[in-house]
mmCIF file with all atom_site columns, C-alpha atoms in Angstrom:
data_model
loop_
_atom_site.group_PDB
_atom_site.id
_atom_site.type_symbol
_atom_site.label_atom_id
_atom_site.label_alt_id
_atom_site.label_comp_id
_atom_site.label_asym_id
_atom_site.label_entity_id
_atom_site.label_seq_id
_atom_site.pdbx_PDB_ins_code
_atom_site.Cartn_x
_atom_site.Cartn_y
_atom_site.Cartn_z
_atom_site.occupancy
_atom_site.B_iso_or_equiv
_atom_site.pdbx_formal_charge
_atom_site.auth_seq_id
_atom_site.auth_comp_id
_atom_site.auth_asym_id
_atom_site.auth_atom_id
_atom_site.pdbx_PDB_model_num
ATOM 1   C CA . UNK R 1 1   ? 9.045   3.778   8.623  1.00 78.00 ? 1   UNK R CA 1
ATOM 2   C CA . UNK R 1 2   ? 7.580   4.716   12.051 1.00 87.00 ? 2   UNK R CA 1
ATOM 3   C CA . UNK R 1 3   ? 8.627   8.445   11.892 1.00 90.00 ? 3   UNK R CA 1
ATOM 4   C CA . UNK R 1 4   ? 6.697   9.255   8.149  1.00 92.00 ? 4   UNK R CA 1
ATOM 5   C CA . UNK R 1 5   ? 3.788   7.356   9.635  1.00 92.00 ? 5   UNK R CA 1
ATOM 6   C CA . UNK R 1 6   ? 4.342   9.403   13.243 1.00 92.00 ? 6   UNK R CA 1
ATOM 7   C CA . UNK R 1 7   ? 4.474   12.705  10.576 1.00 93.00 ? 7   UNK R CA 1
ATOM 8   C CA . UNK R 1 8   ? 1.694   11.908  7.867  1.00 94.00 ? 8   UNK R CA 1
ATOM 9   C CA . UNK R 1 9   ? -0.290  9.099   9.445  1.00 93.00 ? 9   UNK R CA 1
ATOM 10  C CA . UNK R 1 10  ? -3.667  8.921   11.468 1.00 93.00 ? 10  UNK R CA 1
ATOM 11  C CA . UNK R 1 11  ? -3.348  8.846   14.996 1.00 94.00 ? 11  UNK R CA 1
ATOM 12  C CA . UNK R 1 12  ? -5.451  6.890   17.456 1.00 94.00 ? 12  UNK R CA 1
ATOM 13  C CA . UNK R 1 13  ? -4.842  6.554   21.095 1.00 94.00 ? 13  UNK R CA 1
ATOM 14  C CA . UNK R 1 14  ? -5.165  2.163   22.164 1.00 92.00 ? 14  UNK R CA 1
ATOM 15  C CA . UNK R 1 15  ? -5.233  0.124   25.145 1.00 85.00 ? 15  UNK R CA 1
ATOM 16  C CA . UNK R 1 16  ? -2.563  1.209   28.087 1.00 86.00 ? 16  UNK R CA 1
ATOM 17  C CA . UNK R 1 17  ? -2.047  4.584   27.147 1.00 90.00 ? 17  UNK R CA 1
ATOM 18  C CA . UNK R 1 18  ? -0.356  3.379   23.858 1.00 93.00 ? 18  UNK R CA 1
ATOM 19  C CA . UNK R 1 19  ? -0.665  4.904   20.030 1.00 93.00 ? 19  UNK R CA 1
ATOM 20  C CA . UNK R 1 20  ? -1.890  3.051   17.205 1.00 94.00 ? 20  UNK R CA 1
ATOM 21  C CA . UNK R 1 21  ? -0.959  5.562   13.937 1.00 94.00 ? 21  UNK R CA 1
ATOM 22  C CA . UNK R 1 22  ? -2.140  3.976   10.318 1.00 93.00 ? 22  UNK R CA 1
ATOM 23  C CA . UNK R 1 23  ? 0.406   4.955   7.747  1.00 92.00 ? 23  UNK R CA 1
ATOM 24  C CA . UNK R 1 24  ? 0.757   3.747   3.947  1.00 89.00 ? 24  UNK R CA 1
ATOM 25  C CA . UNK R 1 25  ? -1.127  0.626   4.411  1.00 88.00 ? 25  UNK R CA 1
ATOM 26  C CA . UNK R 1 26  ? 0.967   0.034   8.407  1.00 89.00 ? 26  UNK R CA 1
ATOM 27  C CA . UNK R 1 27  ? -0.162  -0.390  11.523 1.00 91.00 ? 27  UNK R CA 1
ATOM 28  C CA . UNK R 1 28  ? 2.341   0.548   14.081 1.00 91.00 ? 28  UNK R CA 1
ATOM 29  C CA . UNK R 1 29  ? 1.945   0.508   17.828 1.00 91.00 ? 29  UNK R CA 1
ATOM 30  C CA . UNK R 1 30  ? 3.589   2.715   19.691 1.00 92.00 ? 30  UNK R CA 1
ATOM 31  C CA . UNK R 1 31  ? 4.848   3.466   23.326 1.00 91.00 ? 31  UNK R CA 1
ATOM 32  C CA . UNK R 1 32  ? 2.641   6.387   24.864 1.00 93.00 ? 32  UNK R CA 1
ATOM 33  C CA . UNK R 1 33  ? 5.173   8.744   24.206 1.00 92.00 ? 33  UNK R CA 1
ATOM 34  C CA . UNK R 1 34  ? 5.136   7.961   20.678 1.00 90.00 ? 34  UNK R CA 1
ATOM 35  C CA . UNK R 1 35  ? 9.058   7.038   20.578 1.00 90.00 ? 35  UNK R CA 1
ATOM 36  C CA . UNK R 1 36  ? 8.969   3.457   20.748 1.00 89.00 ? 36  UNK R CA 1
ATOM 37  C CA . UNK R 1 37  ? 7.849   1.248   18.486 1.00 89.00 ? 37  UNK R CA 1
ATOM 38  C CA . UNK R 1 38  ? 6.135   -1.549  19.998 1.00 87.00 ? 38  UNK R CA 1
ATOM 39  C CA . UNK R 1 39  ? 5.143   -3.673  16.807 1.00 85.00 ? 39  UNK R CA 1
ATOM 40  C CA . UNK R 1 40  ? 3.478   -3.125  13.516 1.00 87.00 ? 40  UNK R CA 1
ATOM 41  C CA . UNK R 1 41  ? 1.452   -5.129  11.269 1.00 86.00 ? 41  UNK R CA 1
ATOM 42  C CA . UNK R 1 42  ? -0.801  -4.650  8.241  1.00 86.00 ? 42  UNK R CA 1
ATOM 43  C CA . UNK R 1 43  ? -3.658  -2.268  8.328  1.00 83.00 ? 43  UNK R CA 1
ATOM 44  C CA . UNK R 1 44  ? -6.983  -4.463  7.779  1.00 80.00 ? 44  UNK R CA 1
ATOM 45  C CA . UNK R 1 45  ? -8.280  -3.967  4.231  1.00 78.00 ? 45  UNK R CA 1
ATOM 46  C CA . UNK R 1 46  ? -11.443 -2.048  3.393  1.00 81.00 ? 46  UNK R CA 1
ATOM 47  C CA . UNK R 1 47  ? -14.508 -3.850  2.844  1.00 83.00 ? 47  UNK R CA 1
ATOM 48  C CA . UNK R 1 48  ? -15.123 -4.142  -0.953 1.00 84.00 ? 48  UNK R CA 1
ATOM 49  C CA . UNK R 1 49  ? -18.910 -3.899  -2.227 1.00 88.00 ? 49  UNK R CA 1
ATOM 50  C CA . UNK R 1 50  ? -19.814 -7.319  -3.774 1.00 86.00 ? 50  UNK R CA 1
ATOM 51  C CA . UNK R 1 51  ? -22.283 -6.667  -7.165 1.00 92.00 ? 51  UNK R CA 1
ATOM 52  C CA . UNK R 1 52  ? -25.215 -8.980  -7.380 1.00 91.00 ? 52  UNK R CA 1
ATOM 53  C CA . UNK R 1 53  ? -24.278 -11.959 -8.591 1.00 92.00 ? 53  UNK R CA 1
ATOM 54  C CA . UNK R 1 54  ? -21.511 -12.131 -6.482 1.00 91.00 ? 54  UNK R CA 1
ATOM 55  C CA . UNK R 1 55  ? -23.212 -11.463 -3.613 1.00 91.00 ? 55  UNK R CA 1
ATOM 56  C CA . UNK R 1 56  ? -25.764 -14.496 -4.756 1.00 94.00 ? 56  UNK R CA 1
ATOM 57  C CA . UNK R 1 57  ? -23.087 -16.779 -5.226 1.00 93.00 ? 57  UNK R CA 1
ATOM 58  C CA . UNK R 1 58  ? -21.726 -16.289 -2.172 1.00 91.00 ? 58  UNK R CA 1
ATOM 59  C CA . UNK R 1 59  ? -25.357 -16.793 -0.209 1.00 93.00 ? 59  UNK R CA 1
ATOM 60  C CA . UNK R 1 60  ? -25.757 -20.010 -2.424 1.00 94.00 ? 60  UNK R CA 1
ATOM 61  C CA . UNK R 1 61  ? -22.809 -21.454 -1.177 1.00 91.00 ? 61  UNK R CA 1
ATOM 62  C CA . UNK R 1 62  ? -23.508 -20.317 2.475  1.00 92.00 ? 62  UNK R CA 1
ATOM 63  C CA . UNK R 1 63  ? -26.656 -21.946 2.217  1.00 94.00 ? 63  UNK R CA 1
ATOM 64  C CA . UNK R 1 64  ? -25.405 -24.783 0.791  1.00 93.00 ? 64  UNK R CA 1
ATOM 65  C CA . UNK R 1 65  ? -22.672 -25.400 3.608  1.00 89.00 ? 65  UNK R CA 1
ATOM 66  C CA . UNK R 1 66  ? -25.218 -24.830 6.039  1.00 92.00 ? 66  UNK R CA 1
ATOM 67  C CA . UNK R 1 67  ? -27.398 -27.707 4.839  1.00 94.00 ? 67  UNK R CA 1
ATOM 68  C CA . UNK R 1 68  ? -24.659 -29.582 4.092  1.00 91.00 ? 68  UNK R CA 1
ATOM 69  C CA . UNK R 1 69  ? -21.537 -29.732 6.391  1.00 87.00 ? 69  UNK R CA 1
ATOM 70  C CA . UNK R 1 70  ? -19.864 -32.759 5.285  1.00 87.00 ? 70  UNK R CA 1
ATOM 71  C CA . UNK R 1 71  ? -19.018 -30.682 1.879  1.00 86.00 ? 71  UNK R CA 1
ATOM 72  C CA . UNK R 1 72  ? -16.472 -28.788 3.687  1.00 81.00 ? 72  UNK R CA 1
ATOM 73  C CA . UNK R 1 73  ? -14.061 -31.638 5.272  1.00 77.00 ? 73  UNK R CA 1
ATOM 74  C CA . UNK R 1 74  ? -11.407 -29.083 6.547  1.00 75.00 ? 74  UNK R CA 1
ATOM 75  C CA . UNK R 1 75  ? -9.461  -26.483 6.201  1.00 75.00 ? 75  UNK R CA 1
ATOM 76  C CA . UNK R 1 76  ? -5.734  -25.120 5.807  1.00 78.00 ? 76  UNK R CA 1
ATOM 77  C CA . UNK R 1 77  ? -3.875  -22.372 6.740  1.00 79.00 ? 77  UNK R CA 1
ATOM 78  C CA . UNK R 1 78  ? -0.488  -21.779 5.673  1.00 81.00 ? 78  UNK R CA 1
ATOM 79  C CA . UNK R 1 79  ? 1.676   -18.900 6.770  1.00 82.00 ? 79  UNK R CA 1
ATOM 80  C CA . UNK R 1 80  ? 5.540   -18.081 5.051  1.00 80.00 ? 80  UNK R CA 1
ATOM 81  C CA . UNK R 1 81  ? 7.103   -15.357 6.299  1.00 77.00 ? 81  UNK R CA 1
ATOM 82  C CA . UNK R 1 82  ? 8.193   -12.707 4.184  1.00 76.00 ? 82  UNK R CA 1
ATOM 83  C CA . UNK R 1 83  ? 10.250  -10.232 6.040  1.00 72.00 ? 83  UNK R CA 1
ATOM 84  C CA . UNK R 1 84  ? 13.985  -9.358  5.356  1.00 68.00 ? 84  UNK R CA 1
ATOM 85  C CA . UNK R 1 85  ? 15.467  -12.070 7.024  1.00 70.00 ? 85  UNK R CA 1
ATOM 86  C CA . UNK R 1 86  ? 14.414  -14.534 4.360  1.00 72.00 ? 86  UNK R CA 1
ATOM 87  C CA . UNK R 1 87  ? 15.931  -12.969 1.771  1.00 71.00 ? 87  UNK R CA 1
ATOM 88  C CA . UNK R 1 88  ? 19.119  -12.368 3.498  1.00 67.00 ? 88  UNK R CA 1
ATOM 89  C CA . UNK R 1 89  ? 22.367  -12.990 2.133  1.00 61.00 ? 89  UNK R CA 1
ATOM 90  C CA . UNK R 1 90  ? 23.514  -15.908 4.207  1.00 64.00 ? 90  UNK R CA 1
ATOM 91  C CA . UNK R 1 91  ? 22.143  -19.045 2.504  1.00 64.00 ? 91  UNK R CA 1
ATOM 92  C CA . UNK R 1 92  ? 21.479  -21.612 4.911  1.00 70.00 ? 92  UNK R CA 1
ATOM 93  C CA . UNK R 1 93  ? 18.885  -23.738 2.814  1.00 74.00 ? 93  UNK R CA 1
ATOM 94  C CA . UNK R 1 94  ? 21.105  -26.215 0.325  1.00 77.00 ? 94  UNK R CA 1
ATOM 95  C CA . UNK R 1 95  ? 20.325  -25.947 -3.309 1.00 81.00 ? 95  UNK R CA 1
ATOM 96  C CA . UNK R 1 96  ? 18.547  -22.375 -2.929 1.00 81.00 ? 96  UNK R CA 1
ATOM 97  C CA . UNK R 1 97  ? 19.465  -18.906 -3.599 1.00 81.00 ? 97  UNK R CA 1
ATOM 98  C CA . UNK R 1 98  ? 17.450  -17.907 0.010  1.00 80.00 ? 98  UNK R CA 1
ATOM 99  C CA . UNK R 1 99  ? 15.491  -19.173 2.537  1.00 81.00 ? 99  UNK R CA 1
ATOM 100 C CA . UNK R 1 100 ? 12.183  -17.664 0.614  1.00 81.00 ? 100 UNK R CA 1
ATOM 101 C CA . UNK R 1 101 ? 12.830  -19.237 -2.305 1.00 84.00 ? 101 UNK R CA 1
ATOM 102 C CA . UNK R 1 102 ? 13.600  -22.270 -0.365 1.00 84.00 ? 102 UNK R CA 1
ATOM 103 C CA . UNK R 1 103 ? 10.386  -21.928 1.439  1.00 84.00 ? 103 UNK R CA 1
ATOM 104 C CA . UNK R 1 104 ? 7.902   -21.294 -1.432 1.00 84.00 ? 104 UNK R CA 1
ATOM 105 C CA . UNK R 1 105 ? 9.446   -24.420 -3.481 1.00 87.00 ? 105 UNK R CA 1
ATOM 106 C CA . UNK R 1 106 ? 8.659   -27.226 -0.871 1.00 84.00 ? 106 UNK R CA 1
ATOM 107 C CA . UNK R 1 107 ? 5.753   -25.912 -0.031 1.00 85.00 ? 107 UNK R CA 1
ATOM 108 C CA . UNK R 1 108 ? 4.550   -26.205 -3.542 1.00 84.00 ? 108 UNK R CA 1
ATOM 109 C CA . UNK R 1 109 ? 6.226   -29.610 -4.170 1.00 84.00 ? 109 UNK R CA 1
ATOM 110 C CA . UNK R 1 110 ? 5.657   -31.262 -0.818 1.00 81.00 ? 110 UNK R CA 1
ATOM 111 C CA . UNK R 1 111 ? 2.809   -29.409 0.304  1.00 78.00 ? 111 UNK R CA 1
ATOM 112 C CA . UNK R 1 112 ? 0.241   -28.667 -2.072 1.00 74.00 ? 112 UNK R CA 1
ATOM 113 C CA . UNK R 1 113 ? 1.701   -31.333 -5.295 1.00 61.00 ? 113 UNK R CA 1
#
C-alpha cells in the first residue's frame, strides 16, 4: 500500500524529479509530489554470502562453461503473472477454477512434461 510505504518506508529521490520509496519488500515510484503512484515492483534482493564450497562450485562450473560453450545449448525464461486478476472470480479458462490455476497446469503439462 503506497501510503504505509509513503509513512514507514525509505525515501529516495529518481530520475525526473520522481520518488522511489522501498517499503516491506516494494518498490513504488512515485509522482514528484509523492501522490501518484506511477508503478511498483519488487525491491531487488540482498546479496547472500556464498560459504566455500559453494562459492567453488559455482567457479567450477563458470570455468567449465567458459571452456566449454556447447554445454549450455540455451536457455528459458518463463514469466506467469500472479497479480489479482488471475485469481479473479470470473472463470474464463474451461475446466479450471481460475486463470492461475489454469496457467500453472499447461505450463507444467505442455511446457515443461
Amino acid at each position: 500500500d503506497l501510503q504505509k510505504a509513503l509513512k514507514y518506508g525509505e525515501r529516495s529521490k529518481v530520475w525526473a524529479g520522481r520518488w522511489s520509496v522501498d517499503y516491506d519488500g516494494i518498490t513504488f515510484i512515485t509522482d514528484p509530489t509523492t501522490r501518484r503512484e506511477i508503478t511498483a515492483y519488487p525491491s531487488p534482493l540482498q546479496p547472500v554470502p556464498l560459504d566455500g564450497i559453494s562459492a567453488n562450485a559455482i567457479n567450477r562450473v563458470k570455468t567449465l562453461i567458459q571452456h566449454k560453450p556447447d554445454l549450455a545449448t540455451s536457455h528459458t525464461i518463463l514469466v506467469i503473472d500472479n497479480s489479482g486478476s488471475m485469481l479473479a472470480k470470473k472463470n474464463d479458462v474451461h475446466l479450471y477454477r481460475d486463470s492461475q490455476n489454469a496457467a500453472f497446469s499447461k505450463t507444467a503439462l505442455e511446457f515443461v512434461a
